[in-house]
PDB file of C-alpha atoms and ligand atoms in Angstrom:
ATOM      1  CA  MET A 223       0.000   0.000   0.000  1.00 70.00           C
ATOM      2  CA  ASP A 224       1.215   3.483  -0.816  1.00 93.00           C
ATOM      3  CA  ILE A 225       2.797   5.073   2.251  1.00 96.00           C
ATOM      4  CA  PHE A 226       0.709   8.269   1.863  1.00 95.00           C
ATOM      5  CA  LEU A 227      -2.533   6.258   1.649  1.00 95.00           C
ATOM      6  CA  LYS A 228      -1.596   4.315   4.744  1.00 96.00           C
ATOM      7  CA  TYR A 229      -0.379   7.141   6.976  1.00 97.00           C
ATOM      8  CA  GLY A 230      -1.424  10.379   5.238  1.00 97.00           C
ATOM      9  CA  ALA A 231       0.937  13.313   4.698  1.00 98.00           C
ATOM     10  CA  VAL A 232       1.353  16.961   5.620  1.00 98.00           C
ATOM     11  CA  GLY A 233       1.268  19.226   2.551  1.00 98.00           C
ATOM     12  CA  VAL A 234       3.516  22.297   2.521  1.00 98.00           C
ATOM     13  CA  MET A 235       3.155  25.003  -0.127  1.00 98.00           C
ATOM     14  CA  ASP A 236       4.923  28.206  -1.123  1.00 98.00           C
ATOM     15  CA  SER A 237       5.612  30.327  -4.188  1.00 98.00           C
ATOM     16  CA  GLY A 238       8.987  28.597  -4.498  1.00 98.00           C
ATOM     17  CA  ILE A 239      11.919  27.672  -2.283  1.00 98.00           C
ATOM     18  CA  GLY A 240      10.927  29.828   0.741  1.00 98.00           C
ATOM     19  CA  GLY A 241       8.682  27.160   2.228  1.00 98.00           C
ATOM     20  CA  LEU A 242      11.642  24.771   2.310  1.00 98.00           C
ATOM     21  CA  THR A 243      12.757  26.600   5.467  1.00 98.00           C
ATOM     22  CA  VAL A 244       9.389  25.694   7.011  1.00 98.00           C
ATOM     23  CA  LEU A 245       9.606  22.127   5.708  1.00 98.00           C
ATOM     24  CA  ASN A 246      13.039  21.801   7.324  1.00 98.00           C
ATOM     25  CA  LYS A 247      11.686  22.892  10.697  1.00 98.00           C
ATOM     26  CA  LEU A 248       8.647  20.603  10.439  1.00 98.00           C
ATOM     27  CA  LEU A 249      10.713  17.564   9.404  1.00 98.00           C
ATOM     28  CA  LYS A 250      12.847  18.030  12.504  1.00 97.00           C
ATOM     29  CA  SER A 251       9.839  18.631  14.768  1.00 98.00           C
ATOM     30  CA  PHE A 252       7.788  15.691  13.430  1.00 98.00           C
ATOM     31  CA  PRO A 253      10.253  12.898  12.592  1.00 97.00           C
ATOM     32  CA  LYS A 254       7.564  10.283  11.967  1.00 97.00           C
ATOM     33  CA  LEU A 255       5.266  12.172   9.595  1.00 98.00           C
ATOM     34  CA  ASN A 256       5.219  12.082   5.802  1.00 98.00           C
ATOM     35  CA  PHE A 257       5.382  15.378   3.891  1.00 98.00           C
ATOM     36  CA  ILE A 258       4.613  16.619   0.381  1.00 98.00           C
ATOM     37  CA  TYR A 259       6.190  19.879  -0.801  1.00 98.00           C
ATOM     38  CA  TYR A 260       4.670  22.042  -3.533  1.00 98.00           C
ATOM     39  CA  GLY A 261       6.603  25.052  -4.808  1.00 98.00           C
ATOM     40  CA  ASP A 262       5.208  27.230  -7.582  1.00 97.00           C
ATOM     41  CA  ASN A 263       8.657  28.425  -8.688  1.00 97.00           C
ATOM     42  CA  GLN A 264       7.583  29.236 -12.244  1.00 96.00           C
ATOM     43  CA  ASN A 265       5.231  31.896 -10.872  1.00 97.00           C
ATOM     44  CA  ALA A 266       7.446  33.129  -8.025  1.00 96.00           C
ATOM     45  CA  PRO A 267       7.670  35.661  -6.524  1.00 97.00           C
ATOM     46  CA  TYR A 268       4.142  36.186  -5.201  1.00 98.00           C
ATOM     47  CA  GLY A 269       4.925  39.397  -3.342  1.00 97.00           C
ATOM     48  CA  ASN A 270       3.792  41.776  -6.088  1.00 96.00           C
ATOM     49  CA  LYS A 271       0.969  39.756  -7.665  1.00 98.00           C
ATOM     50  CA  SER A 272      -2.716  40.720  -7.624  1.00 98.00           C
ATOM     51  CA  ILE A 273      -5.081  39.099  -5.116  1.00 98.00           C
ATOM     52  CA  ARG A 274      -6.980  37.540  -7.976  1.00 98.00           C
ATOM     53  CA  GLU A 275      -3.836  35.907  -9.320  1.00 98.00           C
ATOM     54  CA  LEU A 276      -2.813  34.713  -5.848  1.00 98.00           C
ATOM     55  CA  LYS A 277      -6.188  33.014  -5.444  1.00 98.00           C
ATOM     56  CA  ARG A 278      -5.871  31.283  -8.789  1.00 98.00           C
ATOM     57  CA  LEU A 279      -2.346  30.059  -8.045  1.00 98.00           C
ATOM     58  CA  ALA A 280      -3.178  28.956  -4.495  1.00 98.00           C
ATOM     59  CA  LEU A 281      -6.005  26.804  -5.790  1.00 98.00           C
ATOM     60  CA  VAL A 282      -3.640  24.990  -8.152  1.00 98.00           C
ATOM     61  CA  GLY A 283      -1.284  24.299  -5.245  1.00 98.00           C
ATOM     62  CA  ILE A 284      -4.041  23.041  -2.954  1.00 98.00           C
ATOM     63  CA  ASP A 285      -5.363  20.697  -5.662  1.00 98.00           C
ATOM     64  CA  ALA A 286      -1.887  19.321  -6.333  1.00 97.00           C
ATOM     65  CA  LEU A 287      -1.198  18.655  -2.653  1.00 98.00           C
ATOM     66  CA  VAL A 288      -4.571  17.108  -1.870  1.00 98.00           C
ATOM     67  CA  GLY A 289      -4.443  15.084  -5.096  1.00 96.00           C
ATOM     68  CA  ASN A 290      -1.145  13.582  -3.948  1.00 96.00           C
ATOM     69  CA  GLY A 291      -2.422  12.627  -0.503  1.00 96.00           C
ATOM     70  CA  ALA A 292      -2.062  15.692   1.777  1.00 98.00           C
ATOM     71  CA  LYS A 293      -4.453  15.568   4.738  1.00 98.00           C
ATOM     72  CA  ILE A 294      -3.544  19.027   6.002  1.00 98.00           C
ATOM     73  CA  ILE A 295      -1.935  22.010   4.273  1.00 98.00           C
ATOM     74  CA  VAL A 296       0.716  24.261   5.757  1.00 98.00           C
ATOM     75  CA  VAL A 297       0.730  27.495   3.785  1.00 99.00           C
ATOM     76  CA  ALA A 298       4.456  28.192   4.192  1.00 98.00           C
ATOM     77  CA  CYS A 299       4.093  31.620   2.628  1.00 98.00           C
ATOM     78  CA  ASN A 300       3.432  34.835   4.539  1.00 98.00           C
ATOM     79  CA  THR A 301       2.171  36.500   1.367  1.00 98.00           C
ATOM     80  CA  LEU A 302      -0.642  33.982   0.854  1.00 98.00           C
ATOM     81  CA  SER A 303      -1.352  33.732   4.588  1.00 98.00           C
ATOM     82  CA  THR A 304      -1.688  37.471   5.171  1.00 98.00           C
ATOM     83  CA  THR A 305      -3.720  38.220   2.026  1.00 98.00           C
ATOM     84  CA  ILE A 306      -6.025  35.319   1.110  1.00 98.00           C
ATOM     85  CA  LEU A 307      -6.174  33.007   4.120  1.00 98.00           C
ATOM     86  CA  ASP A 308      -9.988  33.088   4.317  1.00 98.00           C
ATOM     87  CA  TYR A 309     -10.202  32.100   0.673  1.00 98.00           C
ATOM     88  CA  ILE A 310      -7.693  29.254   1.106  1.00 98.00           C
ATOM     89  CA  LYS A 311      -9.588  27.927   4.118  1.00 98.00           C
ATOM     90  CA  ALA A 312     -12.865  28.107   2.211  1.00 98.00           C
ATOM     91  CA  VAL A 313     -11.626  26.180  -0.825  1.00 98.00           C
ATOM     92  CA  SER A 314      -9.374  23.646   0.899  1.00 98.00           C
ATOM     93  CA  PRO A 315     -10.991  20.279   1.626  1.00 98.00           C
ATOM     94  CA  VAL A 316      -8.426  19.692   4.423  1.00 98.00           C
ATOM     95  CA  PRO A 317      -7.407  21.836   7.442  1.00 98.00           C
ATOM     96  CA  VAL A 318      -5.069  24.767   6.754  1.00 98.00           C
ATOM     97  CA  ILE A 319      -2.185  26.106   8.866  1.00 98.00           C
ATOM     98  CA  PRO A 320      -0.990  29.609   7.922  1.00 98.00           C
ATOM     99  CA  THR A 321       2.437  31.195   8.289  1.00 98.00           C
ATOM    100  CA  LEU A 322       1.737  34.611   9.801  1.00 98.00           C
ATOM    101  CA  PRO A 323       4.111  37.230  11.181  1.00 98.00           C
ATOM    102  CA  ASN A 324       3.872  37.352  14.973  1.00 96.00           C
ATOM    103  CA  ASN A 325       3.728  40.776  16.655  1.00 95.00           C
ATOM    104  CA  LYS A 326       4.266  39.574  20.220  1.00 94.00           C
ATOM    105  CA  ILE A 327       7.241  41.406  21.716  1.00 93.00           C
ATOM    106  CA  ASP A 328       7.990  43.039  24.986  1.00 82.00           C
ATOM    107  CA  LYS A 329       7.269  46.691  24.136  1.00 76.00           C
ATOM    108  CA  ASN A 330       9.593  47.915  26.881  1.00 84.00           C
ATOM    109  CA  GLU A 331      12.474  45.850  25.629  1.00 92.00           C
ATOM    110  CA  PHE A 332      12.678  47.023  22.013  1.00 95.00           C
ATOM    111  CA  LYS A 333      12.826  50.613  20.781  1.00 94.00           C
ATOM    112  CA  SER A 334      12.553  50.019  17.079  1.00 96.00           C
ATOM    113  CA  PRO A 335      10.903  46.710  16.150  1.00 97.00           C
ATOM    114  CA  THR A 336      10.767  46.261  12.389  1.00 97.00           C
ATOM    115  CA  LEU A 337       8.972  43.889  10.039  1.00 98.00           C
ATOM    116  CA  ILE A 338      10.442  43.145   6.610  1.00 98.00           C
ATOM    117  CA  ALA A 339       8.248  41.306   4.116  1.00 98.00           C
ATOM    118  CA  THR A 340       6.952  41.358   0.551  1.00 98.00           C
ATOM    119  CA  PRO A 341       4.879  44.374  -0.576  1.00 98.00           C
ATOM    120  CA  ASN A 342       1.684  42.264  -0.529  1.00 98.00           C
ATOM    121  CA  THR A 343       2.317  41.209   3.073  1.00 98.00           C
ATOM    122  CA  ILE A 344       3.175  44.734   4.258  1.00 98.00           C
ATOM    123  CA  LEU A 345       0.033  46.145   2.609  1.00 98.00           C
ATOM    124  CA  SER A 346      -2.242  43.380   3.924  1.00 98.00           C
ATOM    125  CA  LYS A 347      -5.072  44.085   6.351  1.00 98.00           C
ATOM    126  CA  TYR A 348      -3.519  41.552   8.728  1.00 98.00           C
ATOM    127  CA  VAL A 349      -0.270  43.513   8.989  1.00 98.00           C
ATOM    128  CA  ILE A 350      -1.906  46.958   9.019  1.00 98.00           C
ATOM    129  CA  GLU A 351      -4.137  45.875  11.908  1.00 97.00           C
ATOM    130  CA  ASN A 352      -1.577  43.968  13.966  1.00 97.00           C
ATOM    131  CA  PHE A 353       1.738  45.754  13.479  1.00 97.00           C
ATOM    132  CA  ASN A 354       1.079  49.391  14.315  1.00 94.00           C
ATOM    133  CA  ASN A 355       3.962  49.420  16.793  1.00 93.00           C
ATOM    134  CA  PHE A 356       6.451  48.159  14.165  1.00 96.00           C
ATOM    135  CA  ASN A 357       8.373  49.884  11.391  1.00 97.00           C
ATOM    136  CA  LEU A 358       6.999  48.282   8.225  1.00 98.00           C
ATOM    137  CA  VAL A 359       9.500  47.834   5.401  1.00 98.00           C
ATOM    138  CA  PRO A 360       8.484  46.209   2.098  1.00 98.00           C
ATOM    139  CA  LEU A 361      11.294  44.571   0.121  1.00 97.00           C
ATOM    140  CA  PRO A 362      10.052  44.238  -3.474  1.00 97.00           C
ATOM    141  CA  PHE A 363      13.022  42.270  -4.866  1.00 97.00           C
ATOM    142  CA  LEU A 364      14.618  40.205  -2.106  1.00 98.00           C
ATOM    143  CA  ALA A 365      12.417  37.070  -2.277  1.00 98.00           C
ATOM    144  CA  GLY A 366      12.840  36.891  -6.057  1.00 97.00           C
ATOM    145  CA  GLU A 367      16.625  37.231  -5.772  1.00 98.00           C
ATOM    146  CA  ILE A 368      16.798  34.493  -3.147  1.00 98.00           C
ATOM    147  CA  GLU A 369      14.619  32.311  -5.344  1.00 97.00           C
ATOM    148  CA  ARG A 370      16.999  32.692  -8.313  1.00 97.00           C
ATOM    149  CA  PHE A 371      20.390  33.027  -6.689  1.00 98.00           C
ATOM    150  CA  ILE A 372      20.331  30.634  -3.757  1.00 98.00           C
ATOM    151  CA  PHE A 373      23.424  28.902  -5.209  1.00 98.00           C
ATOM    152  CA  SER A 374      25.234  32.169  -5.973  1.00 97.00           C
ATOM    153  CA  PRO A 375      24.428  34.256  -2.869  1.00 96.00           C
ATOM    154  CA  ASN A 376      26.839  37.078  -3.830  1.00 96.00           C
ATOM    155  CA  LYS A 377      24.265  38.132  -6.399  1.00 97.00           C
ATOM    156  CA  ILE A 378      21.663  38.744  -3.675  1.00 98.00           C
ATOM    157  CA  SER A 379      21.716  42.427  -2.753  1.00 96.00           C
ATOM    158  CA  LEU A 380      20.668  41.858   0.836  1.00 97.00           C
ATOM    159  CA  GLU A 381      22.938  44.475   2.395  1.00 95.00           C
ATOM    160  CA  LYS A 382      21.553  47.159   0.087  1.00 95.00           C
ATOM    161  CA  ASP A 383      18.049  46.291   1.279  1.00 96.00           C
ATOM    162  CA  LEU A 384      19.104  46.276   4.925  1.00 96.00           C
ATOM    163  CA  ASN A 385      20.813  49.659   4.548  1.00 95.00           C
ATOM    164  CA  ALA A 386      17.371  51.122   3.942  1.00 91.00           C
ATOM    165  CA  LEU A 387      16.138  50.041   7.394  1.00 97.00           C
ATOM    166  CA  PRO A 388      15.874  52.553  10.232  1.00 94.00           C
ATOM    167  CA  THR A 389      19.349  52.766  11.808  1.00 93.00           C
ATOM    168  CA  ASP A 390      18.167  51.894  15.320  1.00 95.00           C
ATOM    169  CA  VAL A 391      16.511  48.543  14.491  1.00 97.00           C
ATOM    170  CA  ASP A 392      16.874  46.291  17.540  1.00 97.00           C
ATOM    171  CA  TYR A 393      14.305  43.624  16.608  1.00 97.00           C
ATOM    172  CA  LEU A 394      13.848  42.445  13.046  1.00 98.00           C
ATOM    173  CA  TYR A 395      11.034  40.103  12.108  1.00 98.00           C
ATOM    174  CA  LEU A 396      11.518  38.091   8.913  1.00 98.00           C
ATOM    175  CA  GLY A 397       8.015  38.151   7.430  1.00 98.00           C
ATOM    176  CA  CYS A 398       8.847  36.060   4.376  1.00 98.00           C
ATOM    177  CA  THR A 399       9.957  32.450   4.447  1.00 98.00           C
ATOM    178  CA  HIS A 400      12.541  33.066   1.711  1.00 98.00           C
ATOM    179  CA  TYR A 401      14.448  35.475   4.014  1.00 98.00           C
ATOM    180  CA  ILE A 402      15.069  32.692   6.556  1.00 98.00           C
ATOM    181  CA  PHE A 403      17.723  31.263   4.217  1.00 98.00           C
ATOM    182  CA  LEU A 404      19.744  34.433   4.924  1.00 98.00           C
ATOM    183  CA  LYS A 405      19.160  34.609   8.670  1.00 98.00           C
ATOM    184  CA  GLU A 406      22.862  34.305   9.567  1.00 97.00           C
ATOM    185  CA  ARG A 407      23.883  36.899   6.993  1.00 98.00           C
ATOM    186  CA  ILE A 408      21.187  39.260   8.278  1.00 98.00           C
ATOM    187  CA  ASN A 409      22.394  38.707  11.822  1.00 97.00           C
ATOM    188  CA  ALA A 410      25.989  39.430  10.786  1.00 97.00           C
ATOM    189  CA  PHE A 411      24.849  42.741   9.263  1.00 97.00           C
ATOM    190  CA  LEU A 412      22.762  43.677  12.329  1.00 97.00           C
ATOM    191  CA  PRO A 413      24.717  42.041  15.156  1.00 96.00           C
ATOM    192  CA  ARG A 414      22.914  43.908  17.924  1.00 95.00           C
ATOM    193  CA  ALA A 415      19.386  43.145  16.729  1.00 97.00           C
ATOM    194  CA  ILE A 416      17.266  40.129  17.581  1.00 97.00           C
ATOM    195  CA  ILE A 417      16.296  38.373  14.340  1.00 97.00           C
ATOM    196  CA  ALA A 418      12.937  36.585  14.637  1.00 97.00           C
ATOM    197  CA  ASP A 419      10.846  34.334  12.416  1.00 98.00           C
ATOM    198  CA  ASN A 420       7.691  32.227  12.632  1.00 97.00           C
ATOM    199  CA  LEU A 421       9.064  28.682  12.239  1.00 98.00           C
ATOM    200  CA  SER A 422       8.307  27.623  15.821  1.00 98.00           C
ATOM    201  CA  ASP A 423       4.801  29.144  15.663  1.00 98.00           C
ATOM    202  CA  VAL A 424       3.999  27.100  12.559  1.00 98.00           C
ATOM    203  CA  ALA A 425       5.318  23.888  14.148  1.00 98.00           C
ATOM    204  CA  LEU A 426       3.177  24.533  17.225  1.00 98.00           C
ATOM    205  CA  SER A 427       0.051  25.188  15.133  1.00 98.00           C
ATOM    206  CA  LEU A 428       0.615  21.936  13.260  1.00 98.00           C
ATOM    207  CA  PHE A 429       1.067  20.061  16.540  1.00 98.00           C
ATOM    208  CA  ASN A 430      -2.221  21.519  17.821  1.00 98.00           C
ATOM    209  CA  THR A 431      -4.130  20.605  14.662  1.00 98.00           C
ATOM    210  CA  LEU A 432      -2.842  17.101  13.907  1.00 97.00           C
ATOM    211  CA  ASP A 433      -5.535  15.346  15.931  1.00 95.00           C
ATOM    212  CA  LYS A 434      -8.166  16.884  13.624  1.00 95.00           C
ATOM    213  CA  THR A 435      -6.653  14.958  10.709  1.00 97.00           C
ATOM    214  CA  SER A 436      -6.265  11.284   9.782  1.00 95.00           C
ATOM    215  CA  ILE A 437      -2.457  11.579   9.706  1.00 98.00           C
ATOM    216  CA  LYS A 438      -0.631   8.779  11.527  1.00 97.00           C
ATOM    217  CA  LYS A 439       2.940   8.227  12.674  1.00 97.00           C
ATOM    218  CA  VAL A 440       4.904   6.198  10.139  1.00 98.00           C
ATOM    219  CA  ILE A 441       6.463   2.922  11.179  1.00 97.00           C
ATOM    220  CA  GLY A 442       9.868   2.709   9.477  1.00 95.00           C
ATOM    221  CA  LYS A 443      11.194   5.373   7.110  1.00 96.00           C
ATOM    222  CA  ARG A 444       8.860   8.275   6.346  1.00 98.00           C
ATOM    223  CA  LYS A 445       8.685   9.866   2.923  1.00 97.00           C
ATOM    224  CA  VAL A 446       9.034  13.445   1.707  1.00 98.00           C
ATOM    225  CA  LEU A 447       7.839  13.993  -1.858  1.00 97.00           C
ATOM    226  CA  PHE A 448       8.558  17.128  -3.924  1.00 98.00           C
ATOM    227  CA  ILE A 449       5.868  17.969  -6.477  1.00 97.00           C
ATOM    228  CA  GLY A 450       4.980  20.916  -8.760  1.00 94.00           C
ATOM    229  CA  GLY A 451       6.591  22.110 -11.998  1.00 91.00           C
ATOM    230  CA  SER A 452       9.997  22.702 -10.352  1.00 94.00           C
ATOM    231  CA  HIS A 453      10.071  19.709  -8.026  1.00 95.00           C
ATOM    232  CA  ASN A 454      13.679  18.864  -8.954  1.00 96.00           C
ATOM    233  CA  TYR A 455      14.866  22.394  -8.145  1.00 97.00           C
ATOM    234  CA  ASN A 456      13.176  22.371  -4.736  1.00 98.00           C
ATOM    235  CA  TYR A 457      14.467  18.862  -4.029  1.00 97.00           C
ATOM    236  CA  THR A 458      18.027  19.921  -4.918  1.00 97.00           C
ATOM    237  CA  VAL A 459      17.913  23.187  -2.948  1.00 98.00           C
ATOM    238  CA  PHE A 460      16.492  21.375   0.053  1.00 98.00           C
ATOM    239  CA  LYS A 461      19.066  18.586  -0.044  1.00 97.00           C
ATOM    240  CA  LYS A 462      22.081  20.827  -0.647  1.00 97.00           C
ATOM    241  CA  VAL A 463      21.256  23.850   1.479  1.00 97.00           C
ATOM    242  CA  LEU A 464      19.117  22.605   4.378  1.00 97.00           C
ATOM    243  CA  TRP A 465      19.224  18.821   4.667  1.00 96.00           C
ATOM    244  CA  SER A 466      22.801  17.919   3.774  1.00 91.00           C
ATOM    245  CA  LYS A 467      23.279  15.565   6.696  1.00 90.00           C
ATOM    246  CA  GLY A 468      19.776  14.050   6.540  1.00 91.00           C
ATOM    247  CA  ASP A 469      18.418  12.217   9.586  1.00 93.00           C
ATOM    248  CA  GLY A 470      18.696   8.588   8.474  1.00 93.00           C
ATOM    249  CA  LYS A 471      14.939   8.156   8.859  1.00 95.00           C
ATOM    250  CA  THR A 472      13.662  10.030   5.831  1.00 97.00           C
ATOM    251  CA  ASP A 473      13.301   9.017   2.215  1.00 95.00           C
ATOM    252  CA  LEU A 474      13.422  12.221   0.074  1.00 96.00           C
ATOM    253  CA  GLN A 475      11.888  11.810  -3.381  1.00 95.00           C
ATOM    254  CA  SER A 476      11.350  14.149  -6.293  1.00 94.00           C
ATOM    255  CA  LEU A 477       8.266  13.300  -8.366  1.00 85.00           C
ATOM    256  CA  LYS A 478       9.228  11.116 -11.369  1.00 75.00           C
TER     257      LYS A 478
HETATM  258  N1  LIG B 286       7.993  32.969   0.692  1.00 95.15           N
HETATM  259  C1  LIG B 286       6.851  33.766   0.540  1.00 95.15           C
HETATM  260  C2  LIG B 286       6.501  34.570   1.742  1.00 95.15           C
HETATM  261  O1  LIG B 286       6.715  34.076   2.847  1.00 95.15           O
HETATM  262  C3  LIG B 286       6.607  34.402  -0.774  1.00 95.15           C
HETATM  263  C4  LIG B 286       7.629  35.335  -1.296  1.00 95.15           C
HETATM  264  C5  LIG B 286       7.274  35.720  -2.694  1.00 95.15           C
HETATM  265  O2  LIG B 286       7.031  34.820  -3.497  1.00 95.15           O
HETATM  266  O3  LIG B 286       7.260  36.923  -2.988  1.00 95.15           O
HETATM  267  O4  LIG B 286       6.000  35.654   1.670  1.00 95.15           O
END
């Protein structure tokens, strides 16, 4: 019997490689669950697309994941989660976990908390309503550069983007899953700032939702399947950049 039919799988989706940072966290947090990764790299980045287009593309991703056996979908994309989450929940036949920037900070501790994200995320109702105590900085090009140049990082003009931040930033929230690939480089540029992301929040939400699904713990090796038009690219980026040592308990496969 197919391993996904027997145990179910967690679906993870993003515009491209950004959600691989979420997948990496979830694989480590849930070592006995199967996963399916869908990246829409041909249409990335999502950060400047219209809401109508985002809805159309999200639907394709949901169908692909559910069609391959996903019993829950982690939307590993802040852009989709902050703009069209209600739509995704309405059209998805399985439960949905979003990836949302988290505004919880100690207001007395930080003078200049700052959120960086795609233009769509920064302009979303979610961010406007929840981040009024943050500096909001849209980065129109960074996710696209990370998407294309992950194997030649010198071509990513991160420092130019960070130079545009307020000079007193002491807390920087990475509101795009692509940026997490550059967390160490960001930290090196802003050594005195706390650099935060939502990976642990997403893992916790998944943990709290699993009992509403039919997903079971795998006996033996679990499987991670990469699907979507650029499955080989996502598989390669994941293996080379995030999963080089593996865990000995996971069978990574790119769709044939
Ligand atoms: N990684 C996504 C996010 O978290 C999307 C970036 C993009 O495609 O613009 O926002």
